[in-house]
Short mmCIF file of C-alpha atoms in Angstrom, two decimals:
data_model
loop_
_atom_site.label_atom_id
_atom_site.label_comp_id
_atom_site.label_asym_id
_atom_site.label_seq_id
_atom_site.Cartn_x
_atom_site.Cartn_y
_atom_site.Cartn_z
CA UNK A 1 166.69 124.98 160.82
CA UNK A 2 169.10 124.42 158.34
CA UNK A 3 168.25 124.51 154.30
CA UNK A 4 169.02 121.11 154.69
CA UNK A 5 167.96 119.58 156.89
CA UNK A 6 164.78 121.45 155.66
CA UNK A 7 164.89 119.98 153.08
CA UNK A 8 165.24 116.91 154.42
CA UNK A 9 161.74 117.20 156.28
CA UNK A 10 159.57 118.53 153.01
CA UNK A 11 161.13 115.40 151.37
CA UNK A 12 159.96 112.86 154.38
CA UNK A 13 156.59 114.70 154.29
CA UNK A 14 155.91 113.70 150.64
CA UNK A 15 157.23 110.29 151.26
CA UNK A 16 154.89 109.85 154.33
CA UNK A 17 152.45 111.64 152.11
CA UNK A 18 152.73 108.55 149.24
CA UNK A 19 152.82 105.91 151.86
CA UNK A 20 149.28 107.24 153.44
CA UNK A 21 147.50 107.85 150.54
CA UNK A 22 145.90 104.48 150.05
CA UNK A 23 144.67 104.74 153.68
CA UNK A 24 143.42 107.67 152.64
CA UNK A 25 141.82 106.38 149.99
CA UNK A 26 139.56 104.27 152.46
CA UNK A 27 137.43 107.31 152.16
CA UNK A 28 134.49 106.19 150.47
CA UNK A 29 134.86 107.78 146.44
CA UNK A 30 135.54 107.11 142.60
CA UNK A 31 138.35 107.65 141.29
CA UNK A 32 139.07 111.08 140.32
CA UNK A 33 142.53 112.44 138.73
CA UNK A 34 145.50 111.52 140.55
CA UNK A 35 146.21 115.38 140.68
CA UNK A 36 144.54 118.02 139.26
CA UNK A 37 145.16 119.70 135.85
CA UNK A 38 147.24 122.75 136.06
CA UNK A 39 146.53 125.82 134.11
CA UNK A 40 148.48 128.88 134.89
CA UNK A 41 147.08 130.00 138.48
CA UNK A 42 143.79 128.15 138.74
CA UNK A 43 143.27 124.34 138.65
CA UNK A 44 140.65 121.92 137.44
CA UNK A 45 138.77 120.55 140.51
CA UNK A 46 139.36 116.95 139.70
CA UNK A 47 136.69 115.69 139.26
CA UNK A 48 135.84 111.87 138.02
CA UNK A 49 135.27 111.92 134.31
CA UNK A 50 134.48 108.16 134.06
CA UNK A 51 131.68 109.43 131.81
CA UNK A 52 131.12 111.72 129.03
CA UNK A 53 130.90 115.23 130.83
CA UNK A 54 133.14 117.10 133.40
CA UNK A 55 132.89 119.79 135.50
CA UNK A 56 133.65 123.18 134.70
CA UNK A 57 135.22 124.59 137.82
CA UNK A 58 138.13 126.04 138.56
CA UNK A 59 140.30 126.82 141.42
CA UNK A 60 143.23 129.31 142.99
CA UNK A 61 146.17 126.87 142.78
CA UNK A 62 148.14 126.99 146.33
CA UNK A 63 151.82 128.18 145.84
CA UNK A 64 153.00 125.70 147.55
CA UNK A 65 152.45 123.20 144.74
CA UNK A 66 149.43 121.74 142.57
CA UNK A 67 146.43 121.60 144.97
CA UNK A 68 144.19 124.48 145.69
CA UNK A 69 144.86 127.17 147.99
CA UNK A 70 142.30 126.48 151.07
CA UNK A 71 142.17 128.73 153.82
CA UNK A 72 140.61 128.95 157.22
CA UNK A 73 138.45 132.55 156.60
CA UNK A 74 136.46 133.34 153.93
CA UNK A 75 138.23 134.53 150.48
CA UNK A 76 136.86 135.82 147.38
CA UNK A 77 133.12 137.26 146.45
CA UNK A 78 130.69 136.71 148.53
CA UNK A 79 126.85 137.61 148.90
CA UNK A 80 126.99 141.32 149.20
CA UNK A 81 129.66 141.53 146.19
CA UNK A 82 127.29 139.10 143.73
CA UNK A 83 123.99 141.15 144.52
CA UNK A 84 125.88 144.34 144.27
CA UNK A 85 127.50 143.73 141.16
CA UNK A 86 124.16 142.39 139.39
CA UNK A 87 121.84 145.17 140.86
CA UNK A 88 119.88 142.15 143.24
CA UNK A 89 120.42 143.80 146.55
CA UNK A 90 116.40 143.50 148.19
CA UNK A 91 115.07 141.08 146.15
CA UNK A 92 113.42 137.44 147.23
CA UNK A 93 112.05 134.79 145.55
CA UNK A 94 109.33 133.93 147.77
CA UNK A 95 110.91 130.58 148.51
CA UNK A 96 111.10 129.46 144.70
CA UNK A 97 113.60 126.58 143.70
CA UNK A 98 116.22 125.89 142.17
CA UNK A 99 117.41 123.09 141.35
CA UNK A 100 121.27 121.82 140.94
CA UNK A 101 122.31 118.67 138.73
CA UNK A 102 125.59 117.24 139.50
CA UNK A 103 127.09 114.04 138.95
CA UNK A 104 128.15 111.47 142.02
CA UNK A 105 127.82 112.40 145.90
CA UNK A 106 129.05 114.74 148.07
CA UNK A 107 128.91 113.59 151.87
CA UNK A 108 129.17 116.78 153.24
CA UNK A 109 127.10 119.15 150.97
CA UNK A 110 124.44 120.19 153.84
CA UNK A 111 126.94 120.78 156.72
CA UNK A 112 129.45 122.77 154.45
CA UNK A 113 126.48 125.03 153.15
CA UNK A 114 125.29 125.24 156.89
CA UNK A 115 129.05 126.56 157.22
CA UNK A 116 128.86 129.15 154.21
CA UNK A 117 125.26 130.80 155.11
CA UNK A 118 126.39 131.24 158.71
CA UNK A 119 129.70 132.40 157.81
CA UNK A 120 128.14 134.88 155.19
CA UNK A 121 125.68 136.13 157.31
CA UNK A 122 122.58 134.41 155.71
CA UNK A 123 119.90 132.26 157.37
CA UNK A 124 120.08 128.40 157.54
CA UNK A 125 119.15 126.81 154.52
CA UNK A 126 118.77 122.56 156.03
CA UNK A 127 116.62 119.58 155.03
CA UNK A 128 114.67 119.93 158.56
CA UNK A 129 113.39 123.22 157.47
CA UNK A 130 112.59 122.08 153.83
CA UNK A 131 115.24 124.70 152.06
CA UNK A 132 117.49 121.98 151.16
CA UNK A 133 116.98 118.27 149.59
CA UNK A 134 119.43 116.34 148.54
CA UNK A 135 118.05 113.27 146.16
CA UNK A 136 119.35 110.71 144.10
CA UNK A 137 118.96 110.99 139.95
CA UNK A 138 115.52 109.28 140.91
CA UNK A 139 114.75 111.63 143.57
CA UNK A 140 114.98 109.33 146.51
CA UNK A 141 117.10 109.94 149.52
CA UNK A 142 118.67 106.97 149.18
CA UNK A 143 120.61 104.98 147.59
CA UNK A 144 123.17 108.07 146.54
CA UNK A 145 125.72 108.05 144.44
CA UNK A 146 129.46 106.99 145.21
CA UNK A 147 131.29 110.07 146.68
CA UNK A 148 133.72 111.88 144.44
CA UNK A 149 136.09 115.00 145.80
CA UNK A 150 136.13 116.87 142.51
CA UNK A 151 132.16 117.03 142.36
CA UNK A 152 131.79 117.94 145.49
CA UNK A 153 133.97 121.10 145.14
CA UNK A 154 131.73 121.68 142.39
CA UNK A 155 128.65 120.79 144.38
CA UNK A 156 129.36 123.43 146.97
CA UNK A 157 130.43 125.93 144.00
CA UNK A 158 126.77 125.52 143.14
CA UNK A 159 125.18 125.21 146.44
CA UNK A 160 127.21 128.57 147.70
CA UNK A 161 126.21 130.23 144.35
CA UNK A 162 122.78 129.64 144.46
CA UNK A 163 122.51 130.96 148.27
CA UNK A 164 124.98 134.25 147.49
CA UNK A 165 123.01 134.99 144.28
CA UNK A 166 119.55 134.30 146.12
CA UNK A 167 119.56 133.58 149.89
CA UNK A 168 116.32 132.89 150.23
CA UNK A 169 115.75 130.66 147.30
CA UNK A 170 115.54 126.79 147.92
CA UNK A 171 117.87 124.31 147.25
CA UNK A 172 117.31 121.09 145.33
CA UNK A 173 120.56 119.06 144.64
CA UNK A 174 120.10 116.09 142.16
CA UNK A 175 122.96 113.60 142.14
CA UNK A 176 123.58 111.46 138.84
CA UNK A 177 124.95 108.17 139.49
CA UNK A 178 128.26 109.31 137.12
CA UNK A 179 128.65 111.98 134.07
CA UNK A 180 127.43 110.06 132.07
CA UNK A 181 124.63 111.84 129.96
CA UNK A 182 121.75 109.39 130.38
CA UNK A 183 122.09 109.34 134.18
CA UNK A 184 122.57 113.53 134.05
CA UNK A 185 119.52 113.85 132.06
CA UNK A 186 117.90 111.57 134.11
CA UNK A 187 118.31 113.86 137.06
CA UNK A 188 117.04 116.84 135.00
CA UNK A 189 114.08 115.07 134.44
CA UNK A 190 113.63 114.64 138.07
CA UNK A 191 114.55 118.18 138.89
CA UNK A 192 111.84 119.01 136.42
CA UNK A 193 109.50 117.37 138.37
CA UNK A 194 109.26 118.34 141.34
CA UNK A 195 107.31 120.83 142.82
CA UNK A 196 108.19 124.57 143.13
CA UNK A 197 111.96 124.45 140.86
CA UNK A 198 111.37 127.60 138.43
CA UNK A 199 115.15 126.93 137.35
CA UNK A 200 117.88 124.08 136.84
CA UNK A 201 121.09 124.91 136.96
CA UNK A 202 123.60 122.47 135.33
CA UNK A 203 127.40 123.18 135.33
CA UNK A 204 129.21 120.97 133.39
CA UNK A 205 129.40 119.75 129.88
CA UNK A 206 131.18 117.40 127.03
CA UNK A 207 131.89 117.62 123.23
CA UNK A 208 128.96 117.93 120.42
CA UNK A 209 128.20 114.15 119.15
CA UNK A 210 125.82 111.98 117.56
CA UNK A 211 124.04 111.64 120.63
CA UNK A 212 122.89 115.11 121.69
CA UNK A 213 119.95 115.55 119.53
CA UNK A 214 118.19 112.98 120.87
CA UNK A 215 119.25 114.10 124.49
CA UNK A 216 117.77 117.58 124.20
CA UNK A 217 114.45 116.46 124.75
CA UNK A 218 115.87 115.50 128.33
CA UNK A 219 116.33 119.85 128.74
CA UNK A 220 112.78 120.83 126.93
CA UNK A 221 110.89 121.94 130.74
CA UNK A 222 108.08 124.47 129.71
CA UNK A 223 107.88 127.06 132.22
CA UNK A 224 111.11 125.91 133.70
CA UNK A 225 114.49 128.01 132.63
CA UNK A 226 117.41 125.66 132.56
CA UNK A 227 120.77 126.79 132.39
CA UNK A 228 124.01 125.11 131.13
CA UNK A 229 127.97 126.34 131.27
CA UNK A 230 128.94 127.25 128.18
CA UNK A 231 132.79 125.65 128.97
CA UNK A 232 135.76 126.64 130.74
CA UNK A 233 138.57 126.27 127.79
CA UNK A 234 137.97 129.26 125.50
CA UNK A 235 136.75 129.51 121.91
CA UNK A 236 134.48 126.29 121.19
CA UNK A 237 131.21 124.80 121.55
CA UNK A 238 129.86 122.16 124.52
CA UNK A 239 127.31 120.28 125.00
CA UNK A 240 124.55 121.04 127.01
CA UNK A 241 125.64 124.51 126.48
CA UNK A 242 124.57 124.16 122.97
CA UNK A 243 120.98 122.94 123.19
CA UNK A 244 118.26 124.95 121.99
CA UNK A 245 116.55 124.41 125.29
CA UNK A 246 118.87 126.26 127.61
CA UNK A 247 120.27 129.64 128.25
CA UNK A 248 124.10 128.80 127.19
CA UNK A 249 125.88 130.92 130.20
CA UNK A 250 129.22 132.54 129.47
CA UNK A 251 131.94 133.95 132.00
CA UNK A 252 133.19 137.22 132.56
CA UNK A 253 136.03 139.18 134.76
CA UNK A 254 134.43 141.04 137.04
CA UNK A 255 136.24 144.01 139.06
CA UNK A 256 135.28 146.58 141.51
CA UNK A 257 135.41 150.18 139.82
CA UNK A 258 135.69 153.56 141.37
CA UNK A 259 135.28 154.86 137.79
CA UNK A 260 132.05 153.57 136.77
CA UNK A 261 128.56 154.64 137.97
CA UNK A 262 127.60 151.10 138.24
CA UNK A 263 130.85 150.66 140.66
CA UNK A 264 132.24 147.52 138.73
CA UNK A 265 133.70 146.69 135.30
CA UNK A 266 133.79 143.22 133.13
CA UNK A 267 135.28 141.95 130.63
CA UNK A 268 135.36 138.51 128.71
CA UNK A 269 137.04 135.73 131.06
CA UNK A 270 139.43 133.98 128.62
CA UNK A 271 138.11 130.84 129.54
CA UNK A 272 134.91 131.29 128.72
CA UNK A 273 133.55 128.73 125.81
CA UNK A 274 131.68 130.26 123.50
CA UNK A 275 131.11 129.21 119.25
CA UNK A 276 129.18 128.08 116.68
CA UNK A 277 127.16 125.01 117.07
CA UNK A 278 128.24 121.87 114.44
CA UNK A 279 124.86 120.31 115.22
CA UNK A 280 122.41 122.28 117.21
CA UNK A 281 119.83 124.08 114.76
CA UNK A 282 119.80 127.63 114.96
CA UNK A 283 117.04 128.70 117.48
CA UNK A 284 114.20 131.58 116.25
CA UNK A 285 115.36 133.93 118.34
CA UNK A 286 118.96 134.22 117.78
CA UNK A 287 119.67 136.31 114.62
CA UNK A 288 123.57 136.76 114.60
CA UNK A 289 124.48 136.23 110.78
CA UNK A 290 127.68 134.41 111.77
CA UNK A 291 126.50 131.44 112.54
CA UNK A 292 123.79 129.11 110.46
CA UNK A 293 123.43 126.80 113.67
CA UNK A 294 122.98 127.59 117.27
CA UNK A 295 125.26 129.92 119.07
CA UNK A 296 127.13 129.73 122.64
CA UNK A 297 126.42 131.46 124.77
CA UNK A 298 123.33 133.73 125.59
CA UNK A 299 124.12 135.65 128.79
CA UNK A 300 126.81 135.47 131.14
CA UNK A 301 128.11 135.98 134.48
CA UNK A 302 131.35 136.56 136.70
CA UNK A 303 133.56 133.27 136.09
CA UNK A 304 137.60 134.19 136.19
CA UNK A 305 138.22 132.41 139.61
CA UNK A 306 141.02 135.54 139.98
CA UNK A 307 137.28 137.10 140.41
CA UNK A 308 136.05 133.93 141.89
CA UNK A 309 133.16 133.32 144.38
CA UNK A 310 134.57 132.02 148.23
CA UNK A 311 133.21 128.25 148.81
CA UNK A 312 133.24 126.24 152.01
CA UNK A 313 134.15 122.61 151.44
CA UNK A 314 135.39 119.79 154.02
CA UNK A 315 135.19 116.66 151.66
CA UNK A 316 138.50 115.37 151.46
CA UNK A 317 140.66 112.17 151.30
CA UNK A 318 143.23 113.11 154.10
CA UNK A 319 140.91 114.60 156.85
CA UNK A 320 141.18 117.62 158.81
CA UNK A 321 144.17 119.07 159.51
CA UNK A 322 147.38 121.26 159.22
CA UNK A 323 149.29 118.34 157.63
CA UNK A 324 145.91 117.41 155.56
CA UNK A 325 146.25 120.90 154.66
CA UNK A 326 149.64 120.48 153.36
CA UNK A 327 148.49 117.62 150.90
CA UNK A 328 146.17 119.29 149.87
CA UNK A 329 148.08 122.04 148.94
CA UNK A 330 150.52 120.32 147.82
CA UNK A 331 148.62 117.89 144.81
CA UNK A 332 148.57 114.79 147.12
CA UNK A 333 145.44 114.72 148.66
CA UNK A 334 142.02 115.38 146.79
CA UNK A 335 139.36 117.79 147.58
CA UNK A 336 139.53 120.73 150.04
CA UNK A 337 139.52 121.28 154.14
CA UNK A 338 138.18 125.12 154.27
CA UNK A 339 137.57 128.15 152.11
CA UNK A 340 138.49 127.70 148.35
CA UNK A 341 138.05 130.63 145.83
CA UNK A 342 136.56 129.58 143.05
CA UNK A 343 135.28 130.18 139.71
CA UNK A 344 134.80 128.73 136.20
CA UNK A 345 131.20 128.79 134.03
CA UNK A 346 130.32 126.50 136.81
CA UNK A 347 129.97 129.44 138.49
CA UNK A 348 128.09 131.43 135.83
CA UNK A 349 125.69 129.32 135.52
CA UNK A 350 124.04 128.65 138.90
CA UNK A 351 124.49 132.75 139.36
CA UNK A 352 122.27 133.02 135.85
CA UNK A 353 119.92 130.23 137.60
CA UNK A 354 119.02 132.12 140.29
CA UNK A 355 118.32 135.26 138.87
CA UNK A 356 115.98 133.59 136.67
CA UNK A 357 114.28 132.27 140.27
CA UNK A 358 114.46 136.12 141.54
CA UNK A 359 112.84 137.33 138.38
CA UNK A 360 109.62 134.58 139.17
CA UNK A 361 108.87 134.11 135.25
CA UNK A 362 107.43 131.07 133.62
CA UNK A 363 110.40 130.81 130.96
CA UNK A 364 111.61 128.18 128.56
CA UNK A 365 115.04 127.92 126.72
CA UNK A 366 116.96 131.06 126.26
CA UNK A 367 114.96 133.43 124.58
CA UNK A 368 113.65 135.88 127.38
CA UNK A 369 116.90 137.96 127.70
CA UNK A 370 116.95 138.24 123.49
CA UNK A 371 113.66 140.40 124.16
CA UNK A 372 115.09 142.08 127.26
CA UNK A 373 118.41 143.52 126.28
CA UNK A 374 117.85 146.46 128.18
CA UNK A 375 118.36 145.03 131.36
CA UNK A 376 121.77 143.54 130.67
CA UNK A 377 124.95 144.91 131.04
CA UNK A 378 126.62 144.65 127.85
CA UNK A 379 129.95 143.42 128.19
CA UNK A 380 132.08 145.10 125.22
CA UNK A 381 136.04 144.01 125.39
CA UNK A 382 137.97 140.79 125.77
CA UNK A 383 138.53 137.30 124.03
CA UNK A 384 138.72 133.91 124.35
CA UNK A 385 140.73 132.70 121.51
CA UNK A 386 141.42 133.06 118.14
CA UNK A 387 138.26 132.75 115.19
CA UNK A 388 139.64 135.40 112.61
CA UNK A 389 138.61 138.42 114.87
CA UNK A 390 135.10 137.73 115.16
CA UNK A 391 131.85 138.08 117.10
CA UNK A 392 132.30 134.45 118.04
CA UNK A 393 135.35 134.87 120.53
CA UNK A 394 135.84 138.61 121.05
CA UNK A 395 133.80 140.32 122.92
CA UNK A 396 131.97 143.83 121.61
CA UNK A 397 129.42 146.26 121.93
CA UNK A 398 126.03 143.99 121.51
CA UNK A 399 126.02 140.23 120.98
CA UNK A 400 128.69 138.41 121.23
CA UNK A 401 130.02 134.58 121.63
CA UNK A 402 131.66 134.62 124.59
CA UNK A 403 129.22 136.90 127.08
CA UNK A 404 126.44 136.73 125.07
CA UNK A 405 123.64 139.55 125.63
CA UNK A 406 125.36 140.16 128.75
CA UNK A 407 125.17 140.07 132.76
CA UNK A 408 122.07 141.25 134.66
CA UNK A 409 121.41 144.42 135.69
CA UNK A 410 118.57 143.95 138.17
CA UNK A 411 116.02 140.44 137.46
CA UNK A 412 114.20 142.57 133.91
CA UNK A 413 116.25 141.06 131.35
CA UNK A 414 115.16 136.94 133.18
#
């Protein structure tokens, strides 16, 4: 084929690509961004930010243009790589719960985890055998919320997190009508609920307003741990990230090392948020003199989607297949059709969730690692941005903004 007459077919691709994408669009969903954000090799996932709070994942951006780069095998981290790094390999939770808040639907949640766990070489986790649930923000099966493509890539982000980080944990998804922060909280609540979640696992987040106080009481669970991404854009603070009532969950780089005894090395992801709250009151058991008010984050976990976590999602406004693939690929068709590599503190903080499940303690807020620190790996070099130097954004030996305590090393420091 000639260059152009090559040329001549990518063009009538896209053009056929325009035409069919309000067909497309037949598939039932909210608007979400037209195409997602760009941001040097990773992408945003798109997903509808109708309300006050977005996701915080992140995708590997395909080189063929501004959608993600889906594949037909698994890619990335998986089970064995997230338990090895974190010292988890052995341990169960005795069927605890944990419990994932998202905002809108995603259709195909249980059949794309049913595709990850068989894939990865764990057991079924369905509704039939009472692993899974999926509920609305009032914890009925039905109605659910409208179906969006950018929350479902986060949804199975969370789902495939949860079952890498703890296979045998249960699953609880709680669906918010949109990200809005009444509905969101709403579906805390619920999650708080019901019986047997030990942890709540929320990965997304909006800016610090006059509205968050009075939301925190929405995140106050005694003897529940609820975790919160601490933001996916550097240096500075989110909300609920920066509630006293959750452990605020950083992002790190994590790499397999031959040099190390513990086999792998971190270091701060640069997109990890992390700062000092403008509102939040400074909880008793953080004692960093930097910062009068609360500060983000606590602990972290592997976020840098370069170091990302391999997710199975079908959800998609184009169907399945190659030329789907191509849209995708290519920015002009939303979701995914396969294997995605992912990351983002979406990713930390379902990881941090279930560790807090394998570790089986009654805990409340963040405090519990601040009295552990032993069984953290400290995470000692990297930034996220630029605060004059400091603890707040760069990374060092102890406490710091951006990792926080540290990752886990073994369940002793949840």
């Amino acid at each position: 084929m000639t260059v152009s007459r090559g040329r001549t077919l990518v063009r009538a691709l896209v053009a056929f690509a325009l035409v069919a994408a309000p067909v497309a669009a037949a598939v039932p969903a909210v608007a979400a961004e037209a195409a997602p954000l760009q941001s040097g090799g990773v992408i945003n996932f798109g997903c509808a930010t109708s309300g006050k709070m977005h996701c915080l994942g992140k995708a590997i951006r395909s080189p063929k243009g501004a959608g993600p780069l889906v594949t037909s095998t698994p890619v990335g981290y998986g089970p064995a790589e997230i338990q090895a790094a974190y010292n988890l390999g052995g341990l169960h939770s005795g069927g605890r719960t944990v419990a994932i808040v998202d905002a809108m639907d995603a259709p195909t949640a249980e059949a794309d985890l049913a595709k990850f766990r068989a894939a990865r070489g764990l057991s079924p986790c369905t509704t039939a055998s009472g692993c899974f649930k999926k509920v609305n923000q009032n914890g009925a099966a039905s109605p659910l919320p409208a179906g969006d493509y950018g929350w479902a890539e986060e949804i199975s982000l969370d789902l495939d997190a949860v079952s890498a980080t703890c296979p045998d944990c249960h699953i609880l998804l709680v669906e918010a009508n949109s990200p809005d922060t009444d509905p969101l909280m709403t579906a805390v609540d619920t999650a708080a609920a019901t019986p047997g979640v030990v942890a709540i696992s929320n990965s997304y987040g909006g800016t610090e307003d006059s509205t968050i106080l009075a939301a925190d009481a929405h995140l106050n669970h005694p003897g529940i741990a609820v975790t919160a991404s601490s933001g996916d854009s550097g240096y500075g603070v989110s909300w609920p990230a920066s509630s006293p009532y959750v452990t605020a969950v950083g992002g790190t780089t994590l790499k397999k090392s031959t040099s190390t005894p513990r086999g792998w090395t971190e270091t701060t992801w640069n997109g990890s948020g992390s700062g000092c709250s403008a509102l939040e009151a400074k909880p008793s058991w953080q004692h960093d003199t930097g910062c009068a008010k609360r500060t983000v984050a606590d602990v972290s976990a592997v976020a840098d989607p370069a170091t990302g976590l391999g997710v199975y999602d079908t959800y998609n406004s184009c169907g399945s297949s190659a030329f789907c693939d191509l849209l995708l690929s290519l920015g002009l068709a939303q979701g995914a059709d396969g294997w995605v590599q992912v990351g983002g503190t979406s990713l930390s903080s379902p990881v941090i969730a279930s560790v807090y499940a394998l570790a089986g303690n009654s805990v409340t807020s963040g405090s519990y690692p601040y009295a552990h620190t032993g069984s953290l790996n400290d995470v000692t070099s990297g930034s996220n941005g630029s605060c004059g130097g400091t603890y707040l954004c760069t990374a060092g030996a102890g406490y710091d903004g951006p990792t926080g305590l540290g990752t886990p090393n073994g369940t002793g420091g949840f």
